[in-house]
CSV table of N, CA and C in Angstrom, one decimal:
chain,number,residue,atom,x,y,z
A,5,UNK,N,100.6,-175.1,-167.8
A,5,UNK,CA,99.6,-175.0,-168.9
A,5,UNK,C,98.2,-174.8,-168.4
A,6,UNK,N,97.7,-173.6,-168.7
A,6,UNK,CA,96.5,-173.1,-168.1
A,6,UNK,C,95.3,-174.0,-168.5
A,7,UNK,N,95.3,-174.6,-169.7
A,7,UNK,CA,94.2,-175.4,-170.2
A,7,UNK,C,94.4,-176.9,-170.2
A,8,UNK,N,95.4,-177.3,-169.5
A,8,UNK,CA,95.7,-178.7,-169.4
A,8,UNK,C,94.5,-179.6,-169.1
A,9,UNK,N,94.2,-180.5,-169.9
A,9,UNK,CA,93.1,-181.4,-169.7
A,9,UNK,C,91.7,-180.9,-170.2
A,10,UNK,N,91.7,-179.7,-170.7
A,10,UNK,CA,90.5,-179.0,-171.1
A,10,UNK,C,90.2,-178.9,-172.6
A,11,UNK,N,91.3,-178.9,-173.4
A,11,UNK,CA,91.2,-178.8,-174.8
A,11,UNK,C,91.2,-180.1,-175.5
A,12,UNK,N,90.3,-180.2,-176.5
A,12,UNK,CA,90.2,-181.5,-177.3
A,12,UNK,C,90.2,-181.1,-178.8
A,13,UNK,N,90.9,-181.9,-179.6
A,13,UNK,CA,91.0,-181.7,-181.0
A,13,UNK,C,89.6,-181.7,-181.7
A,14,UNK,N,89.3,-180.8,-182.5
A,14,UNK,CA,88.0,-180.8,-183.2
A,14,UNK,C,88.0,-181.8,-184.3
A,15,UNK,N,89.1,-182.2,-184.8
A,15,UNK,CA,89.2,-183.1,-185.9
A,15,UNK,C,89.1,-184.6,-185.5
A,16,UNK,N,89.8,-184.9,-184.4
A,16,UNK,CA,89.8,-186.4,-184.0
A,16,UNK,C,89.4,-186.6,-182.5
A,17,UNK,N,89.0,-185.5,-181.8
A,17,UNK,CA,88.5,-185.6,-180.5
A,17,UNK,C,89.6,-186.1,-179.5
A,18,UNK,N,90.8,-186.1,-179.8
A,18,UNK,CA,91.9,-186.4,-178.8
A,18,UNK,C,92.2,-185.2,-178.0
A,19,UNK,N,92.8,-185.5,-176.9
A,19,UNK,CA,93.3,-184.4,-176.0
A,19,UNK,C,94.3,-183.5,-176.7
A,20,UNK,N,94.3,-182.3,-176.4
A,20,UNK,CA,95.4,-181.4,-176.9
A,20,UNK,C,96.3,-181.0,-175.6
A,21,UNK,N,97.6,-181.1,-175.8
A,21,UNK,CA,98.5,-180.9,-174.7
A,21,UNK,C,99.4,-179.7,-175.0
A,22,UNK,N,99.9,-179.1,-173.9
A,22,UNK,CA,100.8,-178.0,-174.0
A,22,UNK,C,102.2,-178.5,-174.3
A,23,UNK,N,102.8,-177.8,-175.3
A,23,UNK,CA,104.2,-178.1,-175.6
A,23,UNK,C,104.8,-176.8,-176.1
A,24,UNK,N,106.1,-176.9,-176.3
A,24,UNK,CA,106.8,-175.7,-176.7
A,24,UNK,C,108.0,-176.1,-177.6
A,25,UNK,N,108.5,-175.1,-178.3
A,25,UNK,CA,109.8,-175.3,-179.0
A,25,UNK,C,110.5,-174.0,-178.9
A,26,UNK,N,111.8,-174.0,-179.0
A,26,UNK,CA,112.7,-172.9,-178.9
A,26,UNK,C,113.5,-172.7,-180.2
A,27,UNK,N,113.5,-171.5,-180.7
A,27,UNK,CA,114.3,-171.1,-181.8
A,27,UNK,C,115.1,-169.9,-181.4
A,28,UNK,N,116.4,-170.1,-181.5
A,28,UNK,CA,117.3,-169.0,-181.1
A,28,UNK,C,117.0,-168.8,-179.6
A,29,UNK,N,116.7,-167.5,-179.3
A,29,UNK,CA,116.4,-167.2,-177.9
A,29,UNK,C,114.9,-167.2,-177.6
A,30,UNK,N,114.1,-167.4,-178.6
A,30,UNK,CA,112.6,-167.2,-178.5
A,30,UNK,C,112.0,-168.6,-178.2
A,31,UNK,N,111.1,-168.6,-177.2
A,31,UNK,CA,110.3,-169.7,-176.8
A,31,UNK,C,108.9,-169.6,-177.4
A,32,UNK,N,108.4,-170.7,-178.1
A,32,UNK,CA,107.1,-170.7,-178.7
A,32,UNK,C,106.3,-171.8,-177.9
A,33,UNK,N,105.2,-171.3,-177.3
A,33,UNK,CA,104.3,-172.3,-176.6
A,33,UNK,C,103.1,-172.5,-177.4
A,34,UNK,N,102.6,-173.7,-177.4
A,34,UNK,CA,101.4,-174.0,-178.2
A,34,UNK,C,100.7,-175.3,-177.7
A,35,UNK,N,99.5,-175.5,-178.1
A,35,UNK,CA,98.8,-176.8,-177.8
A,35,UNK,C,98.7,-177.6,-179.0
A,36,UNK,N,98.9,-178.9,-178.9
A,36,UNK,CA,98.9,-179.7,-180.1
A,36,UNK,C,98.1,-181.0,-179.8
A,37,UNK,N,97.6,-181.6,-180.8
A,37,UNK,CA,96.8,-182.9,-180.6
A,37,UNK,C,97.7,-184.0,-180.3
A,38,UNK,N,97.3,-184.8,-179.3
A,38,UNK,CA,98.1,-186.0,-178.9
A,38,UNK,C,98.2,-187.0,-180.0
A,39,UNK,N,97.3,-187.0,-181.0
A,39,UNK,CA,97.4,-187.9,-182.1
A,39,UNK,C,98.6,-187.6,-183.0
A,40,UNK,N,98.8,-186.3,-183.1
A,40,UNK,CA,100.0,-185.8,-183.9
A,40,UNK,C,101.3,-186.2,-183.2
A,41,UNK,N,101.3,-186.0,-181.9
A,41,UNK,CA,102.5,-186.3,-181.1
A,41,UNK,C,102.8,-187.7,-181.1
A,42,UNK,N,101.8,-188.6,-181.0
A,42,UNK,CA,102.1,-190.0,-180.9
A,42,UNK,C,102.2,-190.7,-182.3
A,43,UNK,N,101.5,-190.1,-183.3
A,43,UNK,CA,101.5,-190.8,-184.6
A,43,UNK,C,102.0,-190.0,-185.8
A,44,UNK,N,102.4,-188.8,-185.6
A,44,UNK,CA,102.9,-188.0,-186.7
A,44,UNK,C,101.9,-187.0,-187.3
A,45,UNK,N,102.4,-186.0,-187.9
A,45,UNK,CA,101.6,-184.8,-188.5
A,45,UNK,C,100.5,-185.3,-189.4
A,46,UNK,N,100.8,-186.4,-190.2
A,46,UNK,CA,99.8,-186.8,-191.2
A,46,UNK,C,98.6,-187.5,-190.6
A,47,UNK,N,98.5,-187.7,-189.3
A,47,UNK,CA,97.4,-188.4,-188.7
A,47,UNK,C,96.3,-187.5,-188.2
A,48,UNK,N,96.5,-186.2,-188.2
A,48,UNK,CA,95.5,-185.3,-187.8
A,48,UNK,C,95.7,-184.0,-188.5
A,49,UNK,N,94.6,-183.4,-189.1
A,49,UNK,CA,94.7,-182.2,-189.9
A,49,UNK,C,94.7,-180.9,-189.0
A,50,UNK,N,94.4,-181.0,-187.7
A,50,UNK,CA,94.3,-179.8,-186.9
A,50,UNK,C,95.7,-179.2,-186.7
A,51,UNK,N,95.7,-177.9,-186.8
A,51,UNK,CA,97.0,-177.1,-186.6
A,51,UNK,C,97.3,-177.0,-185.1
A,52,UNK,N,98.5,-176.6,-184.8
A,52,UNK,CA,98.9,-176.3,-183.4
A,52,UNK,C,98.2,-175.0,-183.1
A,53,UNK,N,97.8,-174.9,-181.8
A,53,UNK,CA,97.1,-173.6,-181.4
A,53,UNK,C,98.1,-172.8,-180.5
A,54,UNK,N,98.4,-171.6,-180.9
A,54,UNK,CA,99.3,-170.8,-180.1
A,54,UNK,C,98.8,-170.6,-178.7
A,55,UNK,N,99.5,-171.0,-177.7
A,55,UNK,CA,99.1,-171.1,-176.3
A,55,UNK,C,98.6,-169.7,-175.8
A,56,UNK,N,99.4,-168.7,-176.0
A,56,UNK,CA,99.1,-167.4,-175.5
A,56,UNK,C,97.8,-166.9,-176.0
A,57,UNK,N,97.5,-167.1,-177.3
A,57,UNK,CA,96.3,-166.6,-177.9
A,57,UNK,C,95.1,-167.4,-177.4
A,58,UNK,N,95.2,-168.7,-177.4
A,58,UNK,CA,94.0,-169.5,-177.0
A,58,UNK,C,93.7,-169.3,-175.5
A,59,UNK,N,94.8,-169.2,-174.7
A,59,UNK,CA,94.6,-168.9,-173.2
A,59,UNK,C,93.9,-167.5,-173.0
A,60,UNK,N,94.4,-166.5,-173.8
A,60,UNK,CA,93.8,-165.2,-173.7
A,60,UNK,C,92.3,-165.2,-174.0
A,61,UNK,N,91.9,-165.9,-175.1
A,61,UNK,CA,90.5,-166.0,-175.5
A,61,UNK,C,89.7,-166.7,-174.4
A,62,UNK,N,90.2,-167.7,-173.8
A,62,UNK,CA,89.4,-168.4,-172.8
A,62,UNK,C,89.3,-167.5,-171.5
A,63,UNK,N,90.3,-166.8,-171.2
A,63,UNK,CA,90.2,-165.8,-170.0
A,63,UNK,C,89.2,-164.7,-170.3
A,64,UNK,N,89.2,-164.2,-171.5
A,64,UNK,CA,88.2,-163.2,-171.9
A,64,UNK,C,86.8,-163.7,-171.8
A,65,UNK,N,86.6,-164.9,-172.2
A,65,UNK,CA,85.2,-165.5,-172.1
A,65,UNK,C,84.8,-165.7,-170.6
A,66,UNK,N,85.8,-166.1,-169.8
A,66,UNK,CA,85.5,-166.3,-168.3
A,66,UNK,C,85.2,-164.9,-167.7
A,67,UNK,N,85.9,-163.9,-168.1
A,67,UNK,CA,85.6,-162.6,-167.6
A,67,UNK,C,84.3,-162.1,-168.0
A,68,UNK,N,83.9,-162.3,-169.2
A,68,UNK,CA,82.6,-161.9,-169.7
A,68,UNK,C,81.5,-162.6,-168.9
A,69,UNK,N,81.6,-163.9,-168.7
A,69,UNK,CA,80.6,-164.6,-167.9
A,69,UNK,C,80.6,-164.1,-166.5
A,70,UNK,N,81.7,-163.8,-165.9
A,70,UNK,CA,81.8,-163.3,-164.5
A,70,UNK,C,81.2,-161.9,-164.4
A,71,UNK,N,81.2,-161.1,-165.5
A,71,UNK,CA,80.6,-159.8,-165.5
A,71,UNK,C,79.1,-159.7,-165.7
A,72,UNK,N,78.5,-160.8,-166.1
A,72,UNK,CA,77.1,-160.9,-166.4
A,72,UNK,C,76.3,-160.9,-165.0
A,73,UNK,N,75.5,-159.9,-164.8
A,73,UNK,CA,74.8,-159.7,-163.6
A,73,UNK,C,73.8,-160.8,-163.3
A,74,UNK,N,73.1,-161.3,-164.4
A,74,UNK,CA,72.2,-162.4,-164.2
A,74,UNK,C,72.9,-163.7,-163.7
A,75,UNK,N,74.0,-164.0,-164.2
A,75,UNK,CA,74.8,-165.1,-163.8
A,75,UNK,C,75.3,-164.9,-162.3
A,76,UNK,N,75.7,-163.7,-162.0
A,76,UNK,CA,76.2,-163.4,-160.7
A,76,UNK,C,75.0,-163.6,-159.7
A,77,UNK,N,73.8,-163.2,-160.1
A,77,UNK,CA,72.7,-163.4,-159.2
A,77,UNK,C,72.3,-164.9,-159.0
A,78,UNK,N,72.4,-165.6,-160.1
A,78,UNK,CA,72.1,-167.1,-160.0
A,78,UNK,C,73.2,-167.8,-159.1
A,79,UNK,N,74.4,-167.4,-159.2
A,79,UNK,CA,75.5,-168.0,-158.4
A,79,UNK,C,75.2,-167.6,-156.9
A,80,UNK,N,74.9,-166.4,-156.7
A,80,UNK,CA,74.6,-165.9,-155.3
A,80,UNK,C,73.5,-166.7,-154.7
A,81,UNK,N,72.4,-166.9,-155.5
A,81,UNK,CA,71.2,-167.6,-155.0
A,81,UNK,C,71.6,-169.1,-154.7
A,82,UNK,N,72.4,-169.7,-155.6
A,82,UNK,CA,72.8,-171.1,-155.4
A,82,UNK,C,73.7,-171.2,-154.1
A,83,UNK,N,74.5,-170.2,-153.9
A,83,UNK,CA,75.4,-170.2,-152.7
A,83,UNK,C,74.6,-170.1,-151.5
A,84,UNK,N,73.6,-169.2,-151.5
A,84,UNK,CA,72.7,-169.0,-150.3
A,84,UNK,C,71.9,-170.3,-150.0
A,85,UNK,N,71.4,-170.9,-151.1
A,85,UNK,CA,70.7,-172.2,-150.9
A,85,UNK,C,71.6,-173.3,-150.3
A,86,UNK,N,72.8,-173.3,-150.8
A,86,UNK,CA,73.7,-174.3,-150.3
A,86,UNK,C,74.1,-174.1,-148.9
A,87,UNK,N,74.3,-172.8,-148.5
A,87,UNK,CA,74.6,-172.5,-147.1
A,87,UNK,C,73.4,-172.9,-146.2
A,88,UNK,N,72.2,-172.6,-146.6
A,88,UNK,CA,71.0,-172.9,-145.8
A,88,UNK,C,70.9,-174.4,-145.6
A,89,UNK,N,71.1,-175.2,-146.6
A,89,UNK,CA,71.0,-176.6,-146.5
A,89,UNK,C,72.1,-177.1,-145.6
A,90,UNK,N,73.3,-176.6,-145.6
A,90,UNK,CA,74.4,-177.0,-144.7
A,90,UNK,C,74.0,-176.6,-143.3
A,91,UNK,N,73.4,-175.5,-143.1
A,91,UNK,CA,73.1,-175.1,-141.7
A,91,UNK,C,72.0,-175.9,-141.1
A,92,UNK,N,71.1,-176.3,-142.0
A,92,UNK,CA,70.0,-177.2,-141.5
A,92,UNK,C,70.5,-178.5,-141.1
């Protein structure tokens, strides 16, 4: 589960965990609120999140951040400063 420990339910702020179900030959992966898992569907209004779609959206955001020249320059500066401090 790519987002294990990173997703939290917007309705009740509990962790969301990766789970799956299988129907016929098809496997369906999704993230669901632990409140729902432990206490039943009526305890939280948040829907299940399709794992593939939410993971793809997160990866796209990370790629966009990584492609930002200003952020790349800031990271490079921080790395140089960290190396200089370690060498001293």
